[in-house]
Structure formats: C-alpha cells, structure tokens
Short mmCIF file of C-alpha atoms in Angstrom, two decimals:
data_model
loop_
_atom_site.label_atom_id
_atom_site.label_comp_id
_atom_site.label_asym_id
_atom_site.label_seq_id
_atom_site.Cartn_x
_atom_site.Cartn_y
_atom_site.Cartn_z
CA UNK A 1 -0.59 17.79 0.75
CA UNK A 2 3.04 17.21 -0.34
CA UNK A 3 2.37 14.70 -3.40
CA UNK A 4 5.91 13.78 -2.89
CA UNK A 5 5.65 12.17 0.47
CA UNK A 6 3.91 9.39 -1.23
CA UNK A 7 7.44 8.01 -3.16
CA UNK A 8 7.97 6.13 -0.11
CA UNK A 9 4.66 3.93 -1.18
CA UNK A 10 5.51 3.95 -4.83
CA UNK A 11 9.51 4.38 -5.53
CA UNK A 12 10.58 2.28 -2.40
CA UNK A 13 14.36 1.13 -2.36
CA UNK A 14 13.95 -1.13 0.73
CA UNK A 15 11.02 -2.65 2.13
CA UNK A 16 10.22 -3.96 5.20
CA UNK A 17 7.23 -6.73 4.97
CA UNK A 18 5.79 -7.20 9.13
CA UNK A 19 4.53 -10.22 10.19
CA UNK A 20 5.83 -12.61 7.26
CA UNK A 21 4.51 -16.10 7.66
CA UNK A 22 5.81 -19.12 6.87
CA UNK A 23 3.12 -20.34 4.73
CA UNK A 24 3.29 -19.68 1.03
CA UNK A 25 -0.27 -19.61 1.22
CA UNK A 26 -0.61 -16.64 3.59
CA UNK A 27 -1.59 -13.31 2.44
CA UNK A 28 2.18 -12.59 3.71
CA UNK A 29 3.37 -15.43 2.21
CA UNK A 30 2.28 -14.32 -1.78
CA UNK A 31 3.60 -11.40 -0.78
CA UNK A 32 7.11 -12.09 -0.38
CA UNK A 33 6.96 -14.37 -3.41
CA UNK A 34 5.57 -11.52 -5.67
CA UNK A 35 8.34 -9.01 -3.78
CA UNK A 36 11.11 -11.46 -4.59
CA UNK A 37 9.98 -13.47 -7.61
CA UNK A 38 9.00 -9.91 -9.75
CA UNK A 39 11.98 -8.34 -10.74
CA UNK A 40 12.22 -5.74 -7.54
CA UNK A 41 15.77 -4.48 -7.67
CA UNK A 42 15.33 -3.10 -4.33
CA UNK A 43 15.79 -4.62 -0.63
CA UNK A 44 13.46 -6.74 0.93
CA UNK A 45 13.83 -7.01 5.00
CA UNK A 46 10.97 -9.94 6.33
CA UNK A 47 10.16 -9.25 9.92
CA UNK A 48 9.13 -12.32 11.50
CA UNK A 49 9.50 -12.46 15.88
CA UNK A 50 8.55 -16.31 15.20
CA UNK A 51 10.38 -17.06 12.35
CA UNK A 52 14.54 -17.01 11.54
CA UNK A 53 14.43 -16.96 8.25
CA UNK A 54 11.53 -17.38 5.22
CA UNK A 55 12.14 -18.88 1.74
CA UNK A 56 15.91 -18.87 2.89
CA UNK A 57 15.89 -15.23 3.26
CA UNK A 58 16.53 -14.31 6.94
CA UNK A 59 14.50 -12.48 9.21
CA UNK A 60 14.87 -9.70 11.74
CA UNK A 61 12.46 -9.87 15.23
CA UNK A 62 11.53 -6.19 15.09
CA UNK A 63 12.09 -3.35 12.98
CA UNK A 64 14.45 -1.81 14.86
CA UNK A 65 16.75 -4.62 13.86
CA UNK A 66 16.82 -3.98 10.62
CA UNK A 67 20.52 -2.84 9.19
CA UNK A 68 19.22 -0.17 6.95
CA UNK A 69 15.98 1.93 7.12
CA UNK A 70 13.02 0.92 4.96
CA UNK A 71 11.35 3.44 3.01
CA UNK A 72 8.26 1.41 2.86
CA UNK A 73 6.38 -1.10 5.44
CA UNK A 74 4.51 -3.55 4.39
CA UNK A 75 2.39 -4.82 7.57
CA UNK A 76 0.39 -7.76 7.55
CA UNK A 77 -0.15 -8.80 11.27
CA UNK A 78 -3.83 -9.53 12.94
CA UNK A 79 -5.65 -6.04 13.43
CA UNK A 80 -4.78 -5.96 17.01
CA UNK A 81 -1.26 -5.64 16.33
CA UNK A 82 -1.08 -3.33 13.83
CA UNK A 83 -2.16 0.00 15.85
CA UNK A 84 1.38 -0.80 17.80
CA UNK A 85 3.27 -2.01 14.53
CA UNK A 86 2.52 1.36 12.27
CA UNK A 87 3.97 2.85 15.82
CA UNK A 88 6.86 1.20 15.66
CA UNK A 89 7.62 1.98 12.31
CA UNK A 90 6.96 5.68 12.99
CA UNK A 91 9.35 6.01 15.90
CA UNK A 92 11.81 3.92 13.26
CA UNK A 93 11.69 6.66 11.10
CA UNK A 94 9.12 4.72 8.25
CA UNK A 95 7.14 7.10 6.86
CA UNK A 96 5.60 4.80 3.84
CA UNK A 97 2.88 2.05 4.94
CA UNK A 98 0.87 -0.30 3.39
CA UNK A 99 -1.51 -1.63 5.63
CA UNK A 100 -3.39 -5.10 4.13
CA UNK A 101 -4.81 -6.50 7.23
CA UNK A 102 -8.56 -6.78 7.54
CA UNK A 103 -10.76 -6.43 10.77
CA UNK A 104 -11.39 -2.73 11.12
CA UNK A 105 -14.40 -0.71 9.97
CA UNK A 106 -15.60 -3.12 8.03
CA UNK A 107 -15.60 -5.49 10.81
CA UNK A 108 -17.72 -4.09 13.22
CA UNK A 109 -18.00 -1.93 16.52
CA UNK A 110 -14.63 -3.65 17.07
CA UNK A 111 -12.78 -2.82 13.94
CA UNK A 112 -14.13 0.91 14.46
CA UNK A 113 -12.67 1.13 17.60
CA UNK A 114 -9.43 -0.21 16.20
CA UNK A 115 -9.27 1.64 13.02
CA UNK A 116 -9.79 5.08 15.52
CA UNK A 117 -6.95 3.67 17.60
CA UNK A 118 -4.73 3.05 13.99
CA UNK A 119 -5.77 6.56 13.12
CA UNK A 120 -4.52 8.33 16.20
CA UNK A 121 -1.22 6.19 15.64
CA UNK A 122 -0.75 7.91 12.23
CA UNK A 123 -1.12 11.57 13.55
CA UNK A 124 1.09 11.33 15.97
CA UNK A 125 4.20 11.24 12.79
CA UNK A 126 4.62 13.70 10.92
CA UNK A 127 4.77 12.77 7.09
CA UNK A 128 3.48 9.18 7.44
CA UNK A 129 1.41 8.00 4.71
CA UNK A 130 -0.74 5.28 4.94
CA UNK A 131 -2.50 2.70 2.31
CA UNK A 132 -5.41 0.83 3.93
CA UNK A 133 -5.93 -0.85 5.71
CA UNK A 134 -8.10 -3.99 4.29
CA UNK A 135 -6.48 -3.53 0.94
CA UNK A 136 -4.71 -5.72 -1.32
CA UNK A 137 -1.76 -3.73 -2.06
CA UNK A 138 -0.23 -1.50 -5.01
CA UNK A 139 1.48 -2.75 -8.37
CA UNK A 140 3.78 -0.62 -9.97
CA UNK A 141 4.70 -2.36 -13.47
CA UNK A 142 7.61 -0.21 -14.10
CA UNK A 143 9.17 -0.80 -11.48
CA UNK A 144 8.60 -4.77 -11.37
CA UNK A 145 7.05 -4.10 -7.97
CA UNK A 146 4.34 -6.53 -6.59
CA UNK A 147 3.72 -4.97 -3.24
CA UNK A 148 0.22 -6.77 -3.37
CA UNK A 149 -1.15 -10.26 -2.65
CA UNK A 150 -2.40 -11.03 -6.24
CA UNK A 151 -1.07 -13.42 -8.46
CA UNK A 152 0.15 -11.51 -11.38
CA UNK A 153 2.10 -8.78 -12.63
CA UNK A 154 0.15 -6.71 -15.54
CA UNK A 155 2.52 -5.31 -18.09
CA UNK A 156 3.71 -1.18 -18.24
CA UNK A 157 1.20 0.89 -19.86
CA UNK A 158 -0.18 4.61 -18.70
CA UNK A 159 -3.12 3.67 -17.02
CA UNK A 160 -3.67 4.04 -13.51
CA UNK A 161 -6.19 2.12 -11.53
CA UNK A 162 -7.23 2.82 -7.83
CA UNK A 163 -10.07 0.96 -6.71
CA UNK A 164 -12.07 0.33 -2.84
CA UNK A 165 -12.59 -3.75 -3.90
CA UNK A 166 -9.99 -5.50 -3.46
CA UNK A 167 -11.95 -8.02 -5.27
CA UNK A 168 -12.20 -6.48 -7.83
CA UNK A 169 -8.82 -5.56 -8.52
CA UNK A 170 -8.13 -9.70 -9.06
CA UNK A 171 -11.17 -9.58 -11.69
CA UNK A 172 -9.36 -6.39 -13.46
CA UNK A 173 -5.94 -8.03 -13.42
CA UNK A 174 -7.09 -11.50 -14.94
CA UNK A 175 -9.04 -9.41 -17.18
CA UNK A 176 -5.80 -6.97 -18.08
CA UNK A 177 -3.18 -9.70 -18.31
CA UNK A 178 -5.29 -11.42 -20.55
CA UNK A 179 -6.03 -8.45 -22.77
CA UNK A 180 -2.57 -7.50 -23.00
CA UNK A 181 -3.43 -3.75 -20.85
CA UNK A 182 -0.32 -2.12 -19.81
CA UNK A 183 -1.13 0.05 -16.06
CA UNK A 184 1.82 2.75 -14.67
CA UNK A 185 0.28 1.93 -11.34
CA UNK A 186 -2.52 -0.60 -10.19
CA UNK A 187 -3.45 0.60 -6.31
CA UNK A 188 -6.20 -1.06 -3.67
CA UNK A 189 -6.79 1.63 -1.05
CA UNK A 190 -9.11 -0.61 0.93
CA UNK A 191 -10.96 1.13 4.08
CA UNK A 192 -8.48 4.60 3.47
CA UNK A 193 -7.57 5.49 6.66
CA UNK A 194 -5.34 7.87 5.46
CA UNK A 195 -4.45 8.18 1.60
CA UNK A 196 -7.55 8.50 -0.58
CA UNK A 197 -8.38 9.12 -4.30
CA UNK A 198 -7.72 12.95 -4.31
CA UNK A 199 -4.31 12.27 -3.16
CA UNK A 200 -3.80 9.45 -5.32
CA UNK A 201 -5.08 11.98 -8.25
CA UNK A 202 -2.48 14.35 -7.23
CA UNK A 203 0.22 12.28 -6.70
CA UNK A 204 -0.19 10.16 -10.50
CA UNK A 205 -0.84 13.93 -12.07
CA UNK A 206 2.61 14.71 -11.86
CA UNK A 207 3.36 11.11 -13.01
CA UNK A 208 4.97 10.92 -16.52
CA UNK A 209 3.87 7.71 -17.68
CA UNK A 210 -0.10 7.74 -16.16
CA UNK A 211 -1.79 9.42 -19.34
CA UNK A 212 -5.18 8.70 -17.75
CA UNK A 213 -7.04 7.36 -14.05
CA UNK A 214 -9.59 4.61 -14.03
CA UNK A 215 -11.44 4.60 -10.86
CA UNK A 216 -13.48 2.58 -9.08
CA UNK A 217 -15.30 4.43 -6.13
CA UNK A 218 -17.90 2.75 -2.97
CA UNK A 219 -17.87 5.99 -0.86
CA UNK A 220 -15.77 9.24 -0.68
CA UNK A 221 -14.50 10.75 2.67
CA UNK A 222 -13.15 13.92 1.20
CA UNK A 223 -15.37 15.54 -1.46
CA UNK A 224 -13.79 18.39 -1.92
CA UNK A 225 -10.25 17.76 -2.14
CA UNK A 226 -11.54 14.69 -4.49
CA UNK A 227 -13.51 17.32 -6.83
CA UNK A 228 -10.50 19.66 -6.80
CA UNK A 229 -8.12 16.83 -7.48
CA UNK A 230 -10.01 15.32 -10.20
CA UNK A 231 -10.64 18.96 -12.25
CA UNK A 232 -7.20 19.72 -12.05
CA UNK A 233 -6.13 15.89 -13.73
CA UNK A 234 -8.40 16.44 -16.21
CA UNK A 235 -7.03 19.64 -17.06
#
C-alpha cells in the first residue's frame, strides 16, 4: 500500500461534506461547525440537493458542481445513499472519504448487504481510500482540523489514537482535554471497510510528530499486514 494515498484523509486542502443538514444538531450539522469554527485554513464545499445554503455558507446540489475538486469527502447521507455517493465522488475524481453514516454491518442482514454493495463501489477506483463507515471521524490537532462529530478539539501532542468505538473516542477526548494530552492525530475507523490499523500504522510511521500509537482494537480483518505493520513501528 502507498502510505501516501492517505494525505487526502489527513492533509486535505478542500473538503467536500455530503448531505449537510440544516440542523446544528445533526451529526452533519457538528460537523460543519467543528470544520468551520476550528481553525481549518482550507476550503469547505457543503453539498446539500435540499438546502441553498447552511450557516450562510452556500451549497452546491451535487458534487459535480463544485468549482474546485475536493481532496477529501466527507459523506454523511442515510446508508442507502451512500453506495451511489462514494460513486459519485469516484467518477469526480475524490479519492479521500470519510464515511460516518451508520446502518451497515453492524446493522444487520441489511447493512451487510449494503456494506458489500459500498465495498464493490470502492474497487471499482483506483486509489480511493476509505474511513468507515459508522465512524465518528478523524482529528488532526495540527492542522486545526475537526473532520469528526465530537465536541472538542484536543491540543497538538505526538500521540496517535485509532480506535473501533466511536464511543469511546468522546470518553478519551473529555478525558484528554481535561488532562491537558496533546494527540498528532485522533482517528475512529468505525466498521473499516477499507482503511484499517496496519495502514493507519504505516501511514503515522512516517509521521514526524506521532512519537507513539495508542490503540484500541474489537476485531482485526488483516492479521498479517497488522503484525507486519505494528513490528516495523515499533522498530
């Protein structure tokens, strides 16, 4: 694996959040307010096909409208939709996603079928990388990106944290922020559809400021390259 065909996820320079909402209360809805309200120098492009603009920022229908290609995608549409949204984003030439809607494997016979239908989606581009889905999101202090749904921003530091639980990550935030615990990157990889914790080894390993990786780990799909990953880091 190319480690460098995950800076679309983690050194984006324009982002494209899918299926914005309206509510501030909406899982899309903290999202734009951490995007906007953290200190992101980059772009932020809301796709809405309901909405014409969100928090006075104006949205596009699709993301073909958009007037610049994102490097990242942030999609947070109901499951169904999101099989033909990472699409759409492929033949658009996105190669970064984050995927934090739920109702896939975790959700039944359903979400299985789904998440096989997502997956199939995803091969079909070459270089895509996927987060999720199911996931909260990824924080990357330095960077004063909140491409997450949780309420704070921890402070720089050379940790980095990749955990399955979601919940948890809120419990380790509230616990960090109070502690004063600095992280170089804070990642939820949810169900990990695509990108899992070898990659994620790989990719902070050649990371200047991630001195050491905290995980937290429900299940492995891919022992080996995990093992391999994880030898090498500690190395």
């Amino acid at each position: 694996m190319n480690i460098h065909k995950l800076n679309p996820i983690f050194s984006p320079q324009r982002i494209a959040l899918i299926g914005v909402s309206v509510n501030p209360n909406s899982v899309s809805g903290k999202v734009l307010i951490n995007l906007v309200s953290g200190g992101f120098r980059g772009v932020v492009y809301p796709v809405s096909r309901d909405s014409e603009a969100v928090m006075g920022i104006p949205c596009y229908p699709d993301v073909v409208s958009l007037p610049k290609q994102p490097d990242l995608a942030i999609i947070c549409t109901a499951s169904e939709k999101v099989p033909a949204d990472v699409d759409a984003c492929g033949k658009a030439g996105i190669r970064g996603i984050i995927i934090l809607s739920a109702g896939f494997r975790e959700a039944g016979e359903e979400g299985r079928r789904l998440e096989d239908e997502l997956t199939a989606v995803i091969r079909r581009y070459e270089g895509m990388r996927v987060i999720g889905p199911n996931c909260l999101g990824i924080i990357v202090p330095g960077l004063k990106l909140n491409a997450s749904f949780a309420a704070a921003m921890p402070a720089a530091g050379n940790i980095a944290f990749i955990s399955q639980s979601g919940a948890l990550c809120t419990s380790v935030l509230d616990w960090a922020i109070e502690g004063r615990i600095g992280f170089s990157q804070f990642v939820s990889i949810g169900n990990s559809i695509d990108v899992g914790f070898g990659d994620l080894i790989d990719y902070f390993g050649e990371d200047e400021n991630t001195n050491c990786i905290i995980l937290y780990i429900e299940s492995i799909r891919n022992p080996r390259h995990f093992m391999t990953a994880a030898r090498a880091f500690a190395r």
